[in-house]
Structure formats: C-alpha cells, structure tokens
XYZ file of N, CA and C in Angstrom:
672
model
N 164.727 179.818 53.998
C 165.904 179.077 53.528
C 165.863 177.664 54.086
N 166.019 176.635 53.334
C 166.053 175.051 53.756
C 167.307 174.943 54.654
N 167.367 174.096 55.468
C 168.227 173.708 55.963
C 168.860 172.050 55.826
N 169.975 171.942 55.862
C 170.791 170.588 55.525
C 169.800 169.295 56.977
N 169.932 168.508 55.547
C 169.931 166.971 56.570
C 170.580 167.033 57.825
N 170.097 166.391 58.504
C 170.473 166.023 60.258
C 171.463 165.410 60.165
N 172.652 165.584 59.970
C 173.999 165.017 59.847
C 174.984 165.060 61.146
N 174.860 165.716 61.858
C 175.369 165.404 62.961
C 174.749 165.092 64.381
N 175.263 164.308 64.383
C 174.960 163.407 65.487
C 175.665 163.518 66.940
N 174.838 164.118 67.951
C 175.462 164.684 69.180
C 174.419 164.777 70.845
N 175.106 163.943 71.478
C 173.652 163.875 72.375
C 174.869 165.221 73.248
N 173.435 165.874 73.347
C 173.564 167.453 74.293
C 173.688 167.490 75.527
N 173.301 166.288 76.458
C 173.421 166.500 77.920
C 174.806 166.006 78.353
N 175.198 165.030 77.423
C 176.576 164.265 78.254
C 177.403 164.823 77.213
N 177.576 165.691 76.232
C 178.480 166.394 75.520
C 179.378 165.477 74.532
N 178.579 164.504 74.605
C 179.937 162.611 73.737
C 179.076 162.719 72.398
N 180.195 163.125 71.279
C 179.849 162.192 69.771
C 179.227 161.142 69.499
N 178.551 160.851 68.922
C 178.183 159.783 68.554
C 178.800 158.663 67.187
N 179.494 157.710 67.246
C 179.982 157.266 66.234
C 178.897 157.481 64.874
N 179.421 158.370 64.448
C 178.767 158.258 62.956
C 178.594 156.796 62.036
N 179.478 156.038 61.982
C 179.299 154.826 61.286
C 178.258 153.867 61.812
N 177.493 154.707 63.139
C 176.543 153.451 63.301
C 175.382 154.467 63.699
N 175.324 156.191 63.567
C 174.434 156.361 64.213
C 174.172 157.687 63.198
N 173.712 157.440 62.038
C 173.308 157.848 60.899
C 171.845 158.725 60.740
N 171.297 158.354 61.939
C 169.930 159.105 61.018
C 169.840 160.674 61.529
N 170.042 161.234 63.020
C 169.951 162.652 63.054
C 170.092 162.664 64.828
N 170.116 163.793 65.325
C 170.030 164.494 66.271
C 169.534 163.345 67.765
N 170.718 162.911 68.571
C 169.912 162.461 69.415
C 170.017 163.276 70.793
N 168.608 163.312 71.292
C 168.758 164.311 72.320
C 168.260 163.514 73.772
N 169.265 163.858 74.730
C 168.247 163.372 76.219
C 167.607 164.720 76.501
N 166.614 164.190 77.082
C 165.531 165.608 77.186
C 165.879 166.251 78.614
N 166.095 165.052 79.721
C 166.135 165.522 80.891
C 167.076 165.224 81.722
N 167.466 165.856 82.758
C 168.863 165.197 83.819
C 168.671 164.181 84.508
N 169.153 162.893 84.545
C 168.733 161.869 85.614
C 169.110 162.887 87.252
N 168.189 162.863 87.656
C 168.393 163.566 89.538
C 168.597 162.031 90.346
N 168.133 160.869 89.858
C 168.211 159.438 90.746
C 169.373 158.969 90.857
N 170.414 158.665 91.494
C 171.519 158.409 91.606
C 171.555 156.685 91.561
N 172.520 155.862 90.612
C 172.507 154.843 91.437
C 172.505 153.783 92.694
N 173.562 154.886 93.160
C 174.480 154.797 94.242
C 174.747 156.183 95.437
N 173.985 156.229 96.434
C 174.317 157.270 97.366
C 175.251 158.156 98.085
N 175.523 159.475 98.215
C 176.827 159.413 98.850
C 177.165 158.872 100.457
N 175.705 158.710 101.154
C 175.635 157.480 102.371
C 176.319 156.038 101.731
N 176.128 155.591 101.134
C 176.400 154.511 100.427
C 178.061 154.311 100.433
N 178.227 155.405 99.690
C 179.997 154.870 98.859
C 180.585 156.139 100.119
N 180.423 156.635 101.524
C 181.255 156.778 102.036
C 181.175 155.622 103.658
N 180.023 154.999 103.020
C 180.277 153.165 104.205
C 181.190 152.474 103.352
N 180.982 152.587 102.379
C 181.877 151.517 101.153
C 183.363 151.991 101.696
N 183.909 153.148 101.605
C 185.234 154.014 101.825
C 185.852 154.056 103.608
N 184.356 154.177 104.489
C 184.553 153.917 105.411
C 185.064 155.159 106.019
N 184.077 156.353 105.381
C 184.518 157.991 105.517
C 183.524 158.356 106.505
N 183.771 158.739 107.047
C 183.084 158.601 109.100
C 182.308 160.886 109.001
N 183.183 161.495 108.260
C 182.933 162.891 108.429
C 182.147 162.980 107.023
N 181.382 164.821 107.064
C 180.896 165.152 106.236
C 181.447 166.135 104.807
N 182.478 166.706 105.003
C 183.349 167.268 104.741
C 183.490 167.385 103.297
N 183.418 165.875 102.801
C 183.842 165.484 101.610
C 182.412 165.299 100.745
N 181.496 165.796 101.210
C 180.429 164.877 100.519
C 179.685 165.603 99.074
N 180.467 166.924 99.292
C 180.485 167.262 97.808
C 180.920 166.500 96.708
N 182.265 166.625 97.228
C 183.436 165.854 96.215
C 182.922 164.193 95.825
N 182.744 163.682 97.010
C 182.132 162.518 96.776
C 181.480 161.813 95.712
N 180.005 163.520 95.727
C 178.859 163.457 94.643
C 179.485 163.336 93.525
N 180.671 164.100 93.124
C 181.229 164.631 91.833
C 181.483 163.169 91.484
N 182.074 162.217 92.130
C 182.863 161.439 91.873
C 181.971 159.899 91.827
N 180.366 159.895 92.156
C 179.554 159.108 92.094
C 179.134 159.563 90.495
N 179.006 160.842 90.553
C 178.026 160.851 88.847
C 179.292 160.666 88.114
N 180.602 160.684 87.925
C 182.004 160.171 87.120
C 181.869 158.883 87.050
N 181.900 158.461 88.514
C 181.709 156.886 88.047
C 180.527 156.555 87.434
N 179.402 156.950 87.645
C 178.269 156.396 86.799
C 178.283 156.405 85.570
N 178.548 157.756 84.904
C 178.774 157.631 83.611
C 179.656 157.094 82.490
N 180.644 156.926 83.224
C 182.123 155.984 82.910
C 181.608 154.785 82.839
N 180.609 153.918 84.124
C 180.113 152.364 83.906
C 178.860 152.535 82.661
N 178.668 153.460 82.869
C 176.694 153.373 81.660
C 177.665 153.540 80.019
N 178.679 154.603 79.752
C 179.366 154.624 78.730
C 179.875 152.981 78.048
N 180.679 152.380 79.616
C 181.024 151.473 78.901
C 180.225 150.067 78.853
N 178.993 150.296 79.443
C 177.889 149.338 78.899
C 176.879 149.735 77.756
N 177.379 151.094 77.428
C 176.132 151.442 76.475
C 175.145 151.440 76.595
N 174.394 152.171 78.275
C 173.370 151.256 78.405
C 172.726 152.750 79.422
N 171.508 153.311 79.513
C 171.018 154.019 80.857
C 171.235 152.917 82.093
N 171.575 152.996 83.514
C 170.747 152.421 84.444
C 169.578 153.021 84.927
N 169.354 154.314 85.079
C 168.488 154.815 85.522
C 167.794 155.911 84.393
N 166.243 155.589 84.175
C 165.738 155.879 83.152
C 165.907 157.116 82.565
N 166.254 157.580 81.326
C 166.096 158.869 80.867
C 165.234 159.015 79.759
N 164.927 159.836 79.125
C 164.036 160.499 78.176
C 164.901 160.612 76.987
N 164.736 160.706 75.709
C 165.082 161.196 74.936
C 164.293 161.329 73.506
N 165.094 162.273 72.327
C 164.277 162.487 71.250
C 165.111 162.193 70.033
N 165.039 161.558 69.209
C 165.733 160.973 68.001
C 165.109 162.254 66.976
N 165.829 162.836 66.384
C 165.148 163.785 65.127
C 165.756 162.786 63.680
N 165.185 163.438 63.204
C 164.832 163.143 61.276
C 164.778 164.001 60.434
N 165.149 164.243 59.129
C 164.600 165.038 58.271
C 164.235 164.172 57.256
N 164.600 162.666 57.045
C 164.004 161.804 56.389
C 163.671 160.667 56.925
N 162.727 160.308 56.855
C 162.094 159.169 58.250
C 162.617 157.686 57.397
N 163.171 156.650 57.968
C 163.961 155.682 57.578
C 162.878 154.833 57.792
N 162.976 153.817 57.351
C 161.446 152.569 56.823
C 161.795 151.876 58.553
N 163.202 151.686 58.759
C 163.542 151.138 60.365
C 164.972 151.490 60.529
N 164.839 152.339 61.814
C 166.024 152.373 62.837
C 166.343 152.142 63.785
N 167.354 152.264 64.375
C 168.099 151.941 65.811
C 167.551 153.110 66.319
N 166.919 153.169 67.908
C 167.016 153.846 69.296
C 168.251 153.562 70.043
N 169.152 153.148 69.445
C 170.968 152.980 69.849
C 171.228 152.464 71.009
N 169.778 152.622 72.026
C 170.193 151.886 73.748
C 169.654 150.585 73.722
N 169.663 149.902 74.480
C 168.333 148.782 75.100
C 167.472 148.770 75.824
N 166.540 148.033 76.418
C 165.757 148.727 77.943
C 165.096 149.918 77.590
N 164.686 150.004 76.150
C 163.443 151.131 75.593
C 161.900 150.919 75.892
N 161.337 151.654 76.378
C 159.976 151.564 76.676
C 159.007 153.027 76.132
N 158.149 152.661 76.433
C 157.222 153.923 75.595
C 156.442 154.259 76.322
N 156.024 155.532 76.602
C 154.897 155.992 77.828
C 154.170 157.210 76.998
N 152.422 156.641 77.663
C 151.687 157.591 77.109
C 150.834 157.970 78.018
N 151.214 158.606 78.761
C 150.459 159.623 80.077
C 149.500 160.205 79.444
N 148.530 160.850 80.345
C 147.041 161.360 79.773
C 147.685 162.405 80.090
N 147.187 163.283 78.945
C 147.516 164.581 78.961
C 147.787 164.872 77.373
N 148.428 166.288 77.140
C 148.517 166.296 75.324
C 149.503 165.717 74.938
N 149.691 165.397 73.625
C 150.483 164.740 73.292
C 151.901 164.531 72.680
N 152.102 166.327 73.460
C 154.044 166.005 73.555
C 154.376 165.319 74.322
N 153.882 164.766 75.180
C 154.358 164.106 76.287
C 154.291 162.349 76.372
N 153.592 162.217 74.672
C 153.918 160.906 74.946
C 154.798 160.349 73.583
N 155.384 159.468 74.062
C 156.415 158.567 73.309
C 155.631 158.097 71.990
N 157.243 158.163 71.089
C 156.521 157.608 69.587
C 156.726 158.919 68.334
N 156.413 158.706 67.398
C 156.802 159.458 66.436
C 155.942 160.811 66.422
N 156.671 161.956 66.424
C 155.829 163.208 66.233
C 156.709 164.060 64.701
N 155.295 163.970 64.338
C 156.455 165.079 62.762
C 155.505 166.549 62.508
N 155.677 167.344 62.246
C 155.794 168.300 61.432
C 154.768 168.719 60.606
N 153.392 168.814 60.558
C 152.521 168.828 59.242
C 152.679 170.042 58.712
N 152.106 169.896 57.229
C 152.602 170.831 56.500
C 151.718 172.028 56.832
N 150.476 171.766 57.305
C 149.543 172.651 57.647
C 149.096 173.440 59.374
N 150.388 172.611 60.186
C 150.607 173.346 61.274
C 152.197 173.879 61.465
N 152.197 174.546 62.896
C 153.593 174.976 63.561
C 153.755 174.169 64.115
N 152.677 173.442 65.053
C 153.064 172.677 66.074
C 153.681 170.730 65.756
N 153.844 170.242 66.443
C 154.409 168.900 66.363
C 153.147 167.551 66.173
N 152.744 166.710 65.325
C 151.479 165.956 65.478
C 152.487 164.713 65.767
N 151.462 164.342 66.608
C 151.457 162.357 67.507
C 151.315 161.546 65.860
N 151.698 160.909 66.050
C 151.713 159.815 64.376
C 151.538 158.430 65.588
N 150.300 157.996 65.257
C 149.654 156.938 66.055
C 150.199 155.545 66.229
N 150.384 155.375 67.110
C 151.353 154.589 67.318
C 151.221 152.687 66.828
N 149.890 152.654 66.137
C 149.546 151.924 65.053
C 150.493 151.525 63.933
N 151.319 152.848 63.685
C 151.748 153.095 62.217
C 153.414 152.396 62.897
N 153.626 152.111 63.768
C 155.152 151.927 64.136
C 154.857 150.315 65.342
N 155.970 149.788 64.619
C 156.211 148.815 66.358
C 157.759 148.517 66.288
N 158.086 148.274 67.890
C 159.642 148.487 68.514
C 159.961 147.102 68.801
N 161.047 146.428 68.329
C 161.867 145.206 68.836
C 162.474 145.788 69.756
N 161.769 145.162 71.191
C 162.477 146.050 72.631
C 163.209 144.892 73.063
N 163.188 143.453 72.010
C 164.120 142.615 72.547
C 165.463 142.695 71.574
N 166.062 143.476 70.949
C 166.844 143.602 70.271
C 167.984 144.184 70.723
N 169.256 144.288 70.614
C 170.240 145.053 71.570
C 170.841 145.758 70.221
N 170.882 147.003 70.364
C 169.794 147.972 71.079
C 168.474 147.476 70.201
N 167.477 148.247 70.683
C 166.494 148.505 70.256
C 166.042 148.992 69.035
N 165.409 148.118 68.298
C 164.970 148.735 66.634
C 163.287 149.361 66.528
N 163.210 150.192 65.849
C 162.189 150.450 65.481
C 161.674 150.599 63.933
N 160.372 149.783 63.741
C 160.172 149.506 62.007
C 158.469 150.112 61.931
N 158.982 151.118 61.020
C 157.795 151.942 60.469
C 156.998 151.297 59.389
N 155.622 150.797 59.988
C 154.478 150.421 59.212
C 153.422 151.362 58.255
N 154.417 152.096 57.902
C 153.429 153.339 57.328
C 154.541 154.614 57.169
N 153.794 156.076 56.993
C 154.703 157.169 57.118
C 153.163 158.621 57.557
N 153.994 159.558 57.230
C 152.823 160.537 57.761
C 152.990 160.871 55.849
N 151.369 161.022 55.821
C 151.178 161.738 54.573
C 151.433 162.679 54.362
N 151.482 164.037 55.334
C 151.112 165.136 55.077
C 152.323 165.467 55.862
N 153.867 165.250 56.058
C 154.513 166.184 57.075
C 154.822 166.925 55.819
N 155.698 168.320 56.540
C 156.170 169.286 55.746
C 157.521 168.385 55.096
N 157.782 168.957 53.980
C 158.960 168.662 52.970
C 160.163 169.432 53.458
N 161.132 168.558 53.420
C 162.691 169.254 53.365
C 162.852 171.120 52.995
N 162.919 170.913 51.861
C 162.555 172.087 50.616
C 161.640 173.155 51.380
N 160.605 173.135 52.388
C 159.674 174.055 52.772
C 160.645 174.149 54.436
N 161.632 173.422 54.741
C 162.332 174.341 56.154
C 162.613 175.498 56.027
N 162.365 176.627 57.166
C 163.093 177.601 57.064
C 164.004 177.878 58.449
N 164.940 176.673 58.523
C 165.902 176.833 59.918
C 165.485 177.676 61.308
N 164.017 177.653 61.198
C 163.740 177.217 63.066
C 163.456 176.110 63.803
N 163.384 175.334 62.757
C 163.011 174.097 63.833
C 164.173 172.854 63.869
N 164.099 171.771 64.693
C 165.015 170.897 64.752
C 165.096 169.335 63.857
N 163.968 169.947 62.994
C 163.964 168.503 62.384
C 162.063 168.508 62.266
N 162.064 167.467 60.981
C 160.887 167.240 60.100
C 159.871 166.618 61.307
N 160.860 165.319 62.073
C 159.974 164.041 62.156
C 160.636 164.065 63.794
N 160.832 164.032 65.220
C 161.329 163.329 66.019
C 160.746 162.104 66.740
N 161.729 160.768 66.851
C 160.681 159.863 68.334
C 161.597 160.305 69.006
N 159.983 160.005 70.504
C 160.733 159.810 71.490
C 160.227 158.639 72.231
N 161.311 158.255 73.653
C 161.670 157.376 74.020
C 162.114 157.019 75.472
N 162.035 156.081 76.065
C 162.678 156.340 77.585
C 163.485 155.203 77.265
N 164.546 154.873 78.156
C 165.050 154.210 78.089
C 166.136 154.001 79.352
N 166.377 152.531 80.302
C 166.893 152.567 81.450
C 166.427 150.788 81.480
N 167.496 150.772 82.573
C 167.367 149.554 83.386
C 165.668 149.562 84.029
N 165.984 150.490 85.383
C 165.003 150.651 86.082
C 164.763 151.964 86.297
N 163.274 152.905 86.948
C 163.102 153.827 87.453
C 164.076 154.470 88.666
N 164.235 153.215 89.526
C 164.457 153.905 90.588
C 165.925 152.894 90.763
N 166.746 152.951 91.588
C 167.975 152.862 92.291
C 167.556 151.480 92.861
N 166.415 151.421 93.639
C 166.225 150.021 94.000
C 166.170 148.753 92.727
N 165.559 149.432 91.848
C 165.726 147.925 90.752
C 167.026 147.509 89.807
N 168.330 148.243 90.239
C 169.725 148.326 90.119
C 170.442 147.268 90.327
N 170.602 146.295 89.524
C 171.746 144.940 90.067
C 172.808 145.347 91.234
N 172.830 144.719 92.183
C 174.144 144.881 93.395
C 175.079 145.110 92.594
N 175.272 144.500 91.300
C 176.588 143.973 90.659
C 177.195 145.330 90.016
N 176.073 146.262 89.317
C 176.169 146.957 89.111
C 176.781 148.470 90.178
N 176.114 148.524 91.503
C 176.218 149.182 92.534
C 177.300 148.728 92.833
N 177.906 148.049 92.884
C 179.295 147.676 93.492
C 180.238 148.522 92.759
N 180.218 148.108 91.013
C 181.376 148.745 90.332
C 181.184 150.014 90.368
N 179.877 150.752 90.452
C 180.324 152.195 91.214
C 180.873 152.586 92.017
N 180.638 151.509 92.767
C 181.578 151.696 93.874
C 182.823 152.417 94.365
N 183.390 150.661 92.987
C 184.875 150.866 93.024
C 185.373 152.117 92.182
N 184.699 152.379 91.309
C 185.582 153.006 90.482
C 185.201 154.490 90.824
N 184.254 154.780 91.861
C 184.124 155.991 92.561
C 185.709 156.031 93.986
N 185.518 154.952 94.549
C 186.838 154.771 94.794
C 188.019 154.818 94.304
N 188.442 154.670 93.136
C 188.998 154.265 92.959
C 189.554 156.269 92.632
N 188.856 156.782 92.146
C 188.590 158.249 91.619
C 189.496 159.025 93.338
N 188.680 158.203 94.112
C 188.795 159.453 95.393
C 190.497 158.698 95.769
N 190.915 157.686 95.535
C 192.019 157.580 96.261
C 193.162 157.762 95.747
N 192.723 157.948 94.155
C 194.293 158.379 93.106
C 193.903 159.598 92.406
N 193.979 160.626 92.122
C 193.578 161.791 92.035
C 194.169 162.030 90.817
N 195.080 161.388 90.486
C 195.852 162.209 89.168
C 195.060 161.150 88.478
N 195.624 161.106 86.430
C 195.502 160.649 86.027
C 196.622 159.393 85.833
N 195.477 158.181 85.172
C 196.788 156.937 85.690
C 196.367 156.176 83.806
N 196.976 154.937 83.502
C 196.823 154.252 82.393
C 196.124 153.170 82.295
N 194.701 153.591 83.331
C 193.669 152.259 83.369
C 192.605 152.956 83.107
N 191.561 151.986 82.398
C 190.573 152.695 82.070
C 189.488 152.308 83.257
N 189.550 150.907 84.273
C 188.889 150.606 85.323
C 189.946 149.832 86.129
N 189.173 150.161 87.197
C 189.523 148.504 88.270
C 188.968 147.504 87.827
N 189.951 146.496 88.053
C 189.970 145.212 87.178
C 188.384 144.740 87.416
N 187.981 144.872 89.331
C 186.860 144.098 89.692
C 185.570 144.629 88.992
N 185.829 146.203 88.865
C 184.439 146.630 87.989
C 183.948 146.503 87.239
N 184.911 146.097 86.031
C 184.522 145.594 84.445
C 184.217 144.597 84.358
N 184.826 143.802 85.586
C 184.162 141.903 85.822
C 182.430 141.714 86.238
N 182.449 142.907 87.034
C 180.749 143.302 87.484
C 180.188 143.709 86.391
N 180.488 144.584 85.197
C 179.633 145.501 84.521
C 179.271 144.525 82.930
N 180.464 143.204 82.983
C 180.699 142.787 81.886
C 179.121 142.133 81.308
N 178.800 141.435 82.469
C 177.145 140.781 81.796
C 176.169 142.106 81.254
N 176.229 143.398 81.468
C 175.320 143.969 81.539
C 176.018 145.028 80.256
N 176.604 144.898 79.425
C 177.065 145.538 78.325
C 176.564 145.026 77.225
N 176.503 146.584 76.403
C 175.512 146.502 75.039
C 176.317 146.850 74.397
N 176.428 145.679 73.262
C 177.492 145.449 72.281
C 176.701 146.166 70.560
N 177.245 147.656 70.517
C 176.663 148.046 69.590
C 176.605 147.272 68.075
C-alpha cells in the first residue's frame, strides 16, 4: 500500500511543530541528543553564587530550559547537531531551515555521511547521491540547498509500501560551534540569565525573557 506525501512536519527530539507555511517539504529529524552543554552547572552556580551541591540537578534542568528557549528564539543550533530532512518528492532547491550548516564525510560507509541519500528502486537499503549532483548556499540565512541533477533510478511514490520514512532524505549538521568553547560570551551570558532567572521565580510570569538576554541573543538571530 503507498503511503501519503511527507506532509507533516515535526522535529522528534524537541517535540516543536514546525510552521508549515515555511517548512513544506517533509519530515525533519535531529538524529542525536546534544550531551555538550553551553553553559556548565559550575558555571551558572558562580553566576548565582550557589556555594552547595544540593541543587545541581535542578540547576541542569534549568540550563538545558534556558538553552533551548535562547536557540528557539534565535532559530539557530549553538552546539552542533545532526539531522535528516526526508522527501517523497525531491524539490529542484530547498531550505535546511537553520544556518551554520556544514557537511561531513567521515571514512567509513556511507550512512554516515552528509548529503542526499534516496531509495533505489533495485535495493532496501539507502544510496549516497554524490555530492557532485547538489551544492549548499551555507551563506544564506538559513541555508539553501539547489539540486544539480536528481537520482535516476529512486523508487516511485506508487511502489511505497509504508515501511520506510521517505523516498529521498539529506542530511546535515548544523551549529555555531562543536564545542562550548567556540560559544560567544554574549551568548553564555543570556543563559545565564534566563537560567536565573528560571531558578529565582518558579511560577509562571508574563515575560517571555529578561530584558538583558534578548539584548545578548539579538545579533545572533535567524530571521526565518
């Protein structure tokens, strides 16, 4: 039995919709958990000036809140993640929706490296589509990608039989930096605050930040 076009649009690790009016082509997935923290819980309990250990659970909770609250409202990874764009009809050029996209092709086979993999009609498994056939405007906000070609031979719509996730997926990394050290201060700060800001008012209130954080985060926002 065929299965319907990739119509919804839903990244799986952070559980957030994706505006449909701008993010049309199919399935975006992060592959893996960032474990790199921006910001330490050594860090934001010198910032707080929290002397015991006590709290340093809660803390954590309240470093990955703030992180994702500042990366949401820059639209942006700081710290690199993985992900996989699916297709059931491969578009001549699309958006990778972030900025700070890069492509990695480690030795080894070739799920593991970035770039278009689809579907042939004559395997199960996933084929590399050479990365010849595609090039990425990584200076573009976000990031575009324009297909110089297509695969001759992937399988057709019409021949799915709803096990798999899609015809065609890229993939992609995408982040500021690898590691925590190549992190603007400016950036580390408004975690800061607004990890603070988390631990010292507990309920819910009618701000969406501290004023100083959005003043830090403002240069570094990606205006979809």
């Amino acid at each position: 039995m065929a299965v319907s076009y990739l119509d919804n649009i839903f990244n799986f690790v952070d559980y957030q919709y994706l505006n449909p009016s701008q993010n049309s082509y199919g399935n975006l997935v992060q592959q893996d958990l960032v474990s790199t923290q921006v910001v330490t819980t050594s860090e934001l309990k010198e910032h707080l000036r929290i002397t015991t250990s006590s709290e340093d659970a809660l803390l954590g909770t309240y470093i990955l809140a703030a992180t994702q609250m500042a990366e949401h409202y820059c639209n942006r990874h700081f710290i690199t993640a993985k992900y996989k764009l699916w297709f059931n009809e491969l578009p001549s050029v699309f958006s990778l929706y972030y900025p700070d996209c890069k492509f990695n092709y480690p030795v080894g086979a070739d799920s593991g490296k970035d770039g278009l993999h689809y579907l042939a009609s004559s395997g199960s498994t996933y084929t590399l589509f050479a990365n010849t056939n595609w090039f990425a405007n990584q200076n573009s906000n976000p990031c575009q990608v324009k297909m110089l070609s297509s695969p001759s031979d992937a399988i057709q719509t019409k021949d799915l039989d709803g096990t798999t996730d899609g015809i065609y997926y890229f993939q992609f990394h995408t982040g500021i930096a690898d590691a925590n050290s190549g992190i603007p201060d400016a950036i580390k700060q408004a975690i800061k605050l607004i990890a603070g800001d988390l631990y010292y008012f507990r309920e819910d209130r009618k701000r969406q930040f501290p004023m100083a954080s959005e003043i830090l985060l403002q240069p570094y926002k990606c205006y979809l």
